[in-house]
Amino acid sequence: MQYEDRIIYTGFIHDLSKEKEAEEFLKKYASELEELVEHRTRSLKQMLYELEEAKEEANISLEKEKHLNRMKSRFVSMASHEFRTPLSSMQLSVVLIEKYLQISDNTQILKHLQKIKNAIASLNGILNDFLSLEKLEAGIIAPNFGVFDVIKFSEELTEEMQLITKDDQIIIYQHTGSESEVNLDQNLLRNCLMNLISNAIKYSGEHTLIEFSTEINEEYYLFTVKDNGIGIPEQDQTSLFQPFFRAQNTGNIPGTGLGLNIVLRYVNLMDGEVSFESIPNLGTTFILLFKKTKIPADGKNTHTDY
C-alpha cells in the first residue's frame, strides 16, 4: 500500500506446521484403521469359514447318529423276529425229544437235536453279524496281514462248513495255481468266506452242489463261491450290499441282511474287490479278488504290492 511517499508492504505469516502434523496424524490413523479393518475382515472370514466347517461336521455327525439310530432300530426289529424263530424251534424240539425219549425213538431224537444245533448256529450268526457291524461302525477293526497256506485254510473251512449243509448238499473245493501261500488277514477272510458259503447253503436246495475255489496267479488271489440256488432278482442286485437289505425272493429263509455288507467292508479293509453274477432260479457266483503281495523267504508278515 502507498503511504505518503512510501510504499508499505504488508504480509501475513501463517504457521502450517500444526496442520501438517494433524494431516500426517490423520493419514497415519486412517492407514492404521484400514489395516485394522482388513485384519478384522480376515478374522471374520476365518471365523465364518470355521463356523461353516463346524456346521458341516455337526451335520455329518448328526447324520451319522441318525444313521446309527436307524440301524439300531432296524436291528432290534429284525432281531426280535429272527430270534423268535430259532428259539421257538428249539423249544418245540425239546418238547418232542422228551416225548420220543419215552418211546426210545432215536431217529426222531437225533433229527430234533440237529434242529436245535441249526437254531443255535442261526442265533450265533445273527449275533456275530451285529457285533461285526458294530465294530466296523466304530472303526476299531484293522486288518492284520499274515502269510498262510490257503489250501490248508480252505480245506479246513470246507470241512467245517460241510457239517451245516442240508441233506445231500456237497461242497467241492478246488485250488488253481502252483503257489499256495497268500498274505491276507486270515480272520477277516475266514469271516467273508464263511458268510458266502453259508449263504450258498441257505439259498440252495437239498441235493445240490456248492463250488468253492481258490486261485493264485501272477497278479491276484481269487476266492470263488458258486451255488445253484434261488439266485438274486435283477432289480435287487444294486442294493445287495446295503445293511439289512434282503432280496425279494428270500421269503421265509432266515437272515439279517447284514452279511454281504460285512463281507464288502472286510474285503475293502484288505484292499480287495467283491463281484458277483446271479441268475434267478439258476444260482449265484461271488468272487473276492485281492492284489498279490510279496511273500519273503522267511514268511514274515508283509504287505508290499508287486
Short mmCIF file of C-alpha atoms in Angstrom, two decimals:
data_model
loop_
_atom_site.label_atom_id
_atom_site.label_comp_id
_atom_site.label_asym_id
_atom_site.label_seq_id
_atom_site.Cartn_x
_atom_site.Cartn_y
_atom_site.Cartn_z
CA MET A 1 0.00 0.00 0.00
CA GLN A 2 1.22 3.60 -0.54
CA TYR A 3 1.52 5.86 2.38
CA GLU A 4 2.61 9.43 1.58
CA ASP A 5 5.76 8.96 -0.46
CA ARG A 6 6.39 5.47 0.73
CA ILE A 7 5.23 2.16 -0.38
CA ILE A 8 4.50 -0.11 2.52
CA TYR A 9 4.30 -3.84 2.01
CA THR A 10 2.20 -5.84 4.40
CA GLY A 11 2.34 -9.60 4.75
CA PHE A 12 0.87 -12.35 6.91
CA ILE A 13 2.82 -15.31 8.16
CA HIS A 14 0.73 -18.39 8.86
CA ASP A 15 2.41 -21.33 10.60
CA LEU A 16 1.12 -24.58 8.90
CA SER A 17 3.30 -26.97 10.86
CA LYS A 18 0.48 -27.97 13.19
CA GLU A 19 -1.90 -28.51 10.29
CA LYS A 20 0.75 -30.65 8.62
CA GLU A 21 1.22 -32.63 11.80
CA ALA A 22 -2.53 -33.07 12.09
CA GLU A 23 -2.73 -34.13 8.43
CA GLU A 24 0.08 -36.66 8.91
CA PHE A 25 -1.58 -37.93 12.06
CA LEU A 26 -4.88 -38.33 10.22
CA LYS A 27 -3.17 -40.16 7.37
CA LYS A 28 -1.40 -42.48 9.81
CA TYR A 29 -4.60 -43.03 11.78
CA ALA A 30 -6.55 -43.74 8.56
CA SER A 31 -3.86 -46.21 7.48
CA GLU A 32 -3.98 -47.93 10.86
CA LEU A 33 -7.76 -48.07 10.64
CA GLU A 34 -7.55 -49.60 7.18
CA GLU A 35 -5.13 -52.25 8.46
CA LEU A 36 -7.34 -52.89 11.47
CA VAL A 37 -10.44 -53.22 9.27
CA GLU A 38 -8.56 -55.52 6.89
CA HIS A 39 -7.34 -57.65 9.83
CA ARG A 40 -10.83 -57.78 11.34
CA THR A 41 -12.27 -58.67 7.93
CA ARG A 42 -9.78 -61.53 7.55
CA SER A 43 -10.59 -62.69 11.09
CA LEU A 44 -14.32 -62.57 10.38
CA LYS A 45 -13.83 -64.50 7.14
CA GLN A 46 -11.78 -67.12 9.02
CA MET A 47 -14.42 -67.31 11.74
CA LEU A 48 -17.16 -67.71 9.12
CA TYR A 49 -15.13 -70.45 7.39
CA GLU A 50 -14.56 -72.24 10.69
CA LEU A 51 -18.24 -71.88 11.58
CA GLU A 52 -19.22 -73.38 8.22
CA GLU A 53 -16.78 -76.24 8.77
CA ALA A 54 -18.11 -76.81 12.28
CA LYS A 55 -21.67 -76.71 10.93
CA GLU A 56 -20.75 -79.24 8.25
CA GLU A 57 -19.06 -81.51 10.79
CA ALA A 58 -22.06 -81.20 13.10
CA ASN A 59 -24.39 -82.09 10.22
CA ILE A 60 -22.23 -85.10 9.32
CA SER A 61 -22.13 -86.22 12.96
CA LEU A 62 -25.89 -85.74 13.21
CA GLU A 63 -26.45 -87.76 10.05
CA LYS A 64 -24.14 -90.50 11.33
CA GLU A 65 -26.00 -90.55 14.63
CA LYS A 66 -29.34 -90.70 12.83
CA HIS A 67 -27.99 -93.47 10.58
CA LEU A 68 -26.76 -95.45 13.59
CA ASN A 69 -30.07 -94.96 15.39
CA ARG A 70 -31.96 -96.16 12.30
CA MET A 71 -29.67 -99.18 12.06
CA LYS A 72 -30.12 -99.97 15.76
CA SER A 73 -33.87 -99.63 15.39
CA ARG A 74 -33.87 -101.92 12.36
CA PHE A 75 -31.66 -104.40 14.18
CA VAL A 76 -33.98 -104.52 17.20
CA SER A 77 -36.94 -105.05 14.88
CA MET A 78 -35.08 -107.68 12.86
CA ALA A 79 -33.60 -109.43 15.89
CA SER A 80 -36.94 -109.70 17.66
CA HIS A 81 -38.27 -111.53 14.61
CA GLU A 82 -35.19 -113.56 13.75
CA PHE A 83 -34.54 -114.65 17.33
CA ARG A 84 -38.12 -115.79 17.79
CA THR A 85 -37.97 -118.40 15.01
CA PRO A 86 -34.92 -120.42 16.19
CA LEU A 87 -35.95 -120.09 19.84
CA SER A 88 -39.41 -121.44 19.03
CA SER A 89 -37.83 -124.24 17.01
CA MET A 90 -35.56 -125.20 19.92
CA GLN A 91 -38.44 -125.12 22.38
CA LEU A 92 -40.58 -127.37 20.16
CA SER A 93 -37.68 -129.78 19.55
CA VAL A 94 -37.01 -130.11 23.28
CA VAL A 95 -40.67 -130.97 23.89
CA LEU A 96 -40.60 -133.56 21.09
CA ILE A 97 -37.31 -135.06 22.32
CA GLU A 98 -38.87 -135.55 25.74
CA LYS A 99 -41.76 -137.35 24.05
CA TYR A 100 -39.53 -139.55 21.87
CA LEU A 101 -37.31 -140.43 24.85
CA GLN A 102 -40.31 -142.17 26.37
CA ILE A 103 -40.63 -144.46 23.35
CA SER A 104 -36.88 -144.68 22.62
CA ASP A 105 -37.22 -143.33 19.07
CA ASN A 106 -33.55 -142.47 18.47
CA THR A 107 -34.08 -141.43 14.85
CA GLN A 108 -36.53 -138.68 15.79
CA ILE A 109 -34.39 -137.65 18.75
CA LEU A 110 -31.34 -137.17 16.50
CA LYS A 111 -33.45 -135.29 13.97
CA HIS A 112 -34.61 -132.76 16.55
CA LEU A 113 -31.15 -132.47 18.12
CA GLN A 114 -29.93 -131.44 14.67
CA LYS A 115 -32.70 -128.83 14.51
CA ILE A 116 -31.54 -127.44 17.86
CA LYS A 117 -27.95 -127.28 16.60
CA ASN A 118 -29.08 -125.44 13.46
CA ALA A 119 -31.14 -123.00 15.53
CA ILE A 120 -28.17 -122.28 17.79
CA ALA A 121 -25.97 -121.72 14.73
CA SER A 122 -28.58 -119.30 13.38
CA LEU A 123 -28.60 -117.33 16.64
CA ASN A 124 -24.80 -117.23 16.70
CA GLY A 125 -24.79 -115.97 13.11
CA ILE A 126 -27.19 -113.14 13.95
CA LEU A 127 -25.16 -112.08 16.98
CA ASN A 128 -21.85 -112.30 15.12
CA ASP A 129 -23.22 -110.19 12.26
CA PHE A 130 -24.37 -107.47 14.62
CA LEU A 131 -21.14 -107.46 16.64
CA SER A 132 -19.08 -107.27 13.44
CA LEU A 133 -21.18 -104.39 12.13
CA GLU A 134 -20.90 -102.55 15.44
CA LYS A 135 -17.09 -102.85 15.38
CA LEU A 136 -16.96 -101.70 11.76
CA GLU A 137 -19.12 -98.66 12.53
CA ALA A 138 -16.88 -97.83 15.49
CA GLY A 139 -13.80 -98.08 13.25
CA ILE A 140 -11.97 -100.45 15.59
CA ILE A 141 -11.30 -103.22 13.07
CA ALA A 142 -7.97 -103.08 11.27
CA PRO A 143 -6.52 -105.82 9.03
CA ASN A 144 -3.71 -107.95 10.42
CA PHE A 145 -1.91 -109.29 7.37
CA GLY A 146 -0.01 -112.54 7.62
CA VAL A 147 1.27 -115.33 5.41
CA PHE A 148 -0.60 -118.65 5.49
CA ASP A 149 -1.28 -121.72 3.35
CA VAL A 150 -4.54 -121.05 1.52
CA ILE A 151 -5.08 -124.71 0.56
CA LYS A 152 -4.90 -125.95 4.15
CA PHE A 153 -7.03 -123.00 5.28
CA SER A 154 -9.67 -123.67 2.61
CA GLU A 155 -9.79 -127.44 3.17
CA GLU A 156 -10.39 -126.92 6.90
CA LEU A 157 -13.08 -124.33 6.14
CA THR A 158 -14.78 -126.65 3.64
CA GLU A 159 -14.80 -129.49 6.16
CA GLU A 160 -16.29 -127.21 8.81
CA MET A 161 -19.00 -125.80 6.52
CA GLN A 162 -19.92 -129.27 5.27
CA LEU A 163 -21.21 -130.02 8.79
CA ILE A 164 -24.01 -127.45 8.44
CA THR A 165 -25.14 -128.31 4.89
CA LYS A 166 -28.63 -129.54 4.06
CA ASP A 167 -29.39 -133.15 3.11
CA ASP A 168 -27.09 -134.29 0.32
CA GLN A 169 -25.59 -130.85 -0.23
CA ILE A 170 -21.93 -131.20 -1.15
CA ILE A 171 -19.21 -128.53 -1.02
CA ILE A 172 -16.42 -129.16 -3.52
CA TYR A 173 -13.13 -127.33 -3.05
CA GLN A 174 -10.50 -126.82 -5.77
CA HIS A 175 -7.28 -124.80 -5.98
CA THR A 176 -5.64 -123.45 -9.13
CA GLY A 177 -2.02 -122.38 -9.33
CA SER A 178 1.40 -123.69 -8.33
CA GLU A 179 1.63 -121.42 -5.28
CA SER A 180 -0.29 -121.96 -2.06
CA GLU A 181 0.71 -119.09 0.25
CA VAL A 182 -1.20 -115.82 0.50
CA ASN A 183 -0.62 -112.65 2.51
CA LEU A 184 -4.01 -111.59 3.89
CA ASP A 185 -5.87 -111.23 7.19
CA GLN A 186 -6.84 -114.83 7.88
CA ASN A 187 -9.66 -113.99 10.31
CA LEU A 188 -11.30 -111.39 8.07
CA LEU A 189 -11.01 -113.69 5.06
CA ARG A 190 -12.45 -116.60 7.01
CA ASN A 191 -15.43 -114.49 8.07
CA CYS A 192 -16.04 -113.42 4.45
CA LEU A 193 -15.90 -116.96 3.06
CA MET A 194 -17.99 -118.44 5.87
CA ASN A 195 -20.63 -115.83 5.12
CA LEU A 196 -20.62 -116.55 1.38
CA ILE A 197 -20.67 -120.34 1.81
CA SER A 198 -23.39 -120.07 4.48
CA ASN A 199 -25.49 -118.07 2.01
CA ALA A 200 -24.85 -120.67 -0.69
CA ILE A 201 -26.07 -123.37 1.70
CA LYS A 202 -29.04 -121.32 2.88
CA TYR A 203 -30.32 -120.26 -0.54
CA SER A 204 -29.74 -123.59 -2.29
CA GLY A 205 -31.94 -126.65 -2.03
CA GLU A 206 -31.14 -130.18 -0.91
CA HIS A 207 -29.17 -132.45 -3.27
CA THR A 208 -27.22 -129.51 -4.70
CA LEU A 209 -23.57 -128.76 -5.35
CA ILE A 210 -21.66 -125.79 -3.94
CA GLU A 211 -18.33 -124.99 -5.60
CA PHE A 212 -15.61 -123.26 -3.60
CA SER A 213 -12.33 -122.47 -5.34
CA THR A 214 -9.13 -120.52 -4.78
CA GLU A 215 -6.57 -119.33 -7.30
CA ILE A 216 -3.17 -117.68 -7.16
CA ASN A 217 -1.94 -116.26 -10.44
CA GLU A 218 0.76 -113.75 -11.33
CA GLU A 219 -1.27 -110.75 -10.20
CA TYR A 220 -4.09 -111.77 -7.88
CA TYR A 221 -5.51 -114.01 -5.19
CA LEU A 222 -9.03 -115.11 -6.13
CA PHE A 223 -11.71 -116.80 -3.99
CA THR A 224 -14.89 -118.01 -5.66
CA VAL A 225 -18.12 -119.41 -4.18
CA LYS A 226 -20.71 -120.70 -6.65
CA ASP A 227 -24.12 -122.20 -5.93
CA ASN A 228 -27.14 -123.45 -7.86
CA GLY A 229 -29.69 -121.76 -5.64
CA ILE A 230 -32.56 -119.31 -5.99
CA GLY A 231 -30.38 -116.51 -7.37
CA ILE A 232 -30.85 -112.76 -6.89
CA PRO A 233 -33.55 -110.82 -8.77
CA GLU A 234 -32.03 -108.27 -11.14
CA GLN A 235 -33.88 -105.35 -9.54
CA ASP A 236 -32.37 -106.23 -6.15
CA GLN A 237 -28.76 -106.57 -7.24
CA THR A 238 -27.83 -102.89 -6.95
CA SER A 239 -28.91 -102.80 -3.28
CA LEU A 240 -27.40 -106.15 -2.32
CA PHE A 241 -24.59 -104.76 -0.15
CA GLN A 242 -26.74 -102.31 1.79
CA PRO A 243 -27.08 -103.16 5.52
CA PHE A 244 -30.30 -105.00 6.41
CA PHE A 245 -31.24 -105.40 2.74
CA ARG A 246 -32.76 -108.72 1.70
CA ALA A 247 -33.80 -109.75 -1.79
CA GLN A 248 -37.50 -110.10 -2.53
CA ASN A 249 -37.27 -113.83 -3.24
CA THR A 250 -35.80 -114.83 0.16
CA GLY A 251 -39.28 -115.40 1.58
CA ASN A 252 -39.17 -117.07 4.98
CA ILE A 253 -35.49 -118.02 4.75
CA PRO A 254 -33.89 -116.61 7.93
CA GLY A 255 -31.23 -113.91 7.68
CA THR A 256 -30.22 -110.49 8.95
CA GLY A 257 -29.37 -108.73 5.69
CA LEU A 258 -26.02 -107.77 7.22
CA GLY A 259 -23.72 -110.50 5.93
CA LEU A 260 -22.86 -109.14 2.50
CA ASN A 261 -22.38 -105.62 3.83
CA ILE A 262 -19.86 -107.04 6.31
CA VAL A 263 -18.15 -109.06 3.57
CA LEU A 264 -17.78 -105.96 1.39
CA ARG A 265 -16.34 -103.89 4.23
CA TYR A 266 -13.91 -106.61 5.33
CA VAL A 267 -12.71 -107.04 1.75
CA ASN A 268 -12.27 -103.27 1.42
CA LEU A 269 -10.17 -103.27 4.60
CA MET A 270 -7.84 -105.74 2.85
CA ASP A 271 -7.78 -103.55 -0.31
CA GLY A 272 -9.74 -106.14 -2.27
CA GLU A 273 -12.80 -106.20 -4.50
CA VAL A 274 -16.09 -108.11 -4.45
CA SER A 275 -18.01 -109.01 -7.59
CA PHE A 276 -20.90 -111.34 -8.33
CA GLU A 277 -23.08 -112.75 -11.08
CA SER A 278 -26.54 -114.12 -10.47
CA ILE A 279 -29.44 -115.51 -12.49
CA PRO A 280 -32.74 -116.08 -10.69
CA ASN A 281 -33.52 -119.79 -10.17
CA LEU A 282 -30.14 -120.81 -11.60
CA GLY A 283 -27.63 -119.65 -8.99
CA THR A 284 -25.08 -117.09 -7.88
CA THR A 285 -21.30 -116.75 -8.07
CA PHE A 286 -19.33 -114.47 -5.76
CA ILE A 287 -15.67 -113.60 -6.37
CA LEU A 288 -13.25 -111.99 -3.91
CA LEU A 289 -10.17 -110.56 -5.59
CA PHE A 290 -7.01 -109.29 -3.88
CA LYS A 291 -3.87 -107.91 -5.44
CA LYS A 292 -0.98 -110.31 -4.98
CA THR A 293 1.68 -109.20 -2.49
CA LYS A 294 5.29 -110.16 -1.99
CA ILE A 295 5.98 -113.03 0.36
CA PRO A 296 9.57 -113.03 1.67
CA ALA A 297 11.57 -116.22 2.08
CA ASP A 298 11.28 -116.08 5.88
CA GLY A 299 7.46 -115.95 5.59
CA LYS A 300 7.18 -112.93 7.89
CA ASN A 301 4.25 -110.55 7.61
CA THR A 302 4.44 -108.04 4.77
CA HIS A 303 2.01 -106.14 2.62
CA THR A 304 4.00 -104.71 -0.25
CA ASP A 305 2.44 -104.89 -3.71
CA TYR A 306 4.37 -106.37 -6.57
#
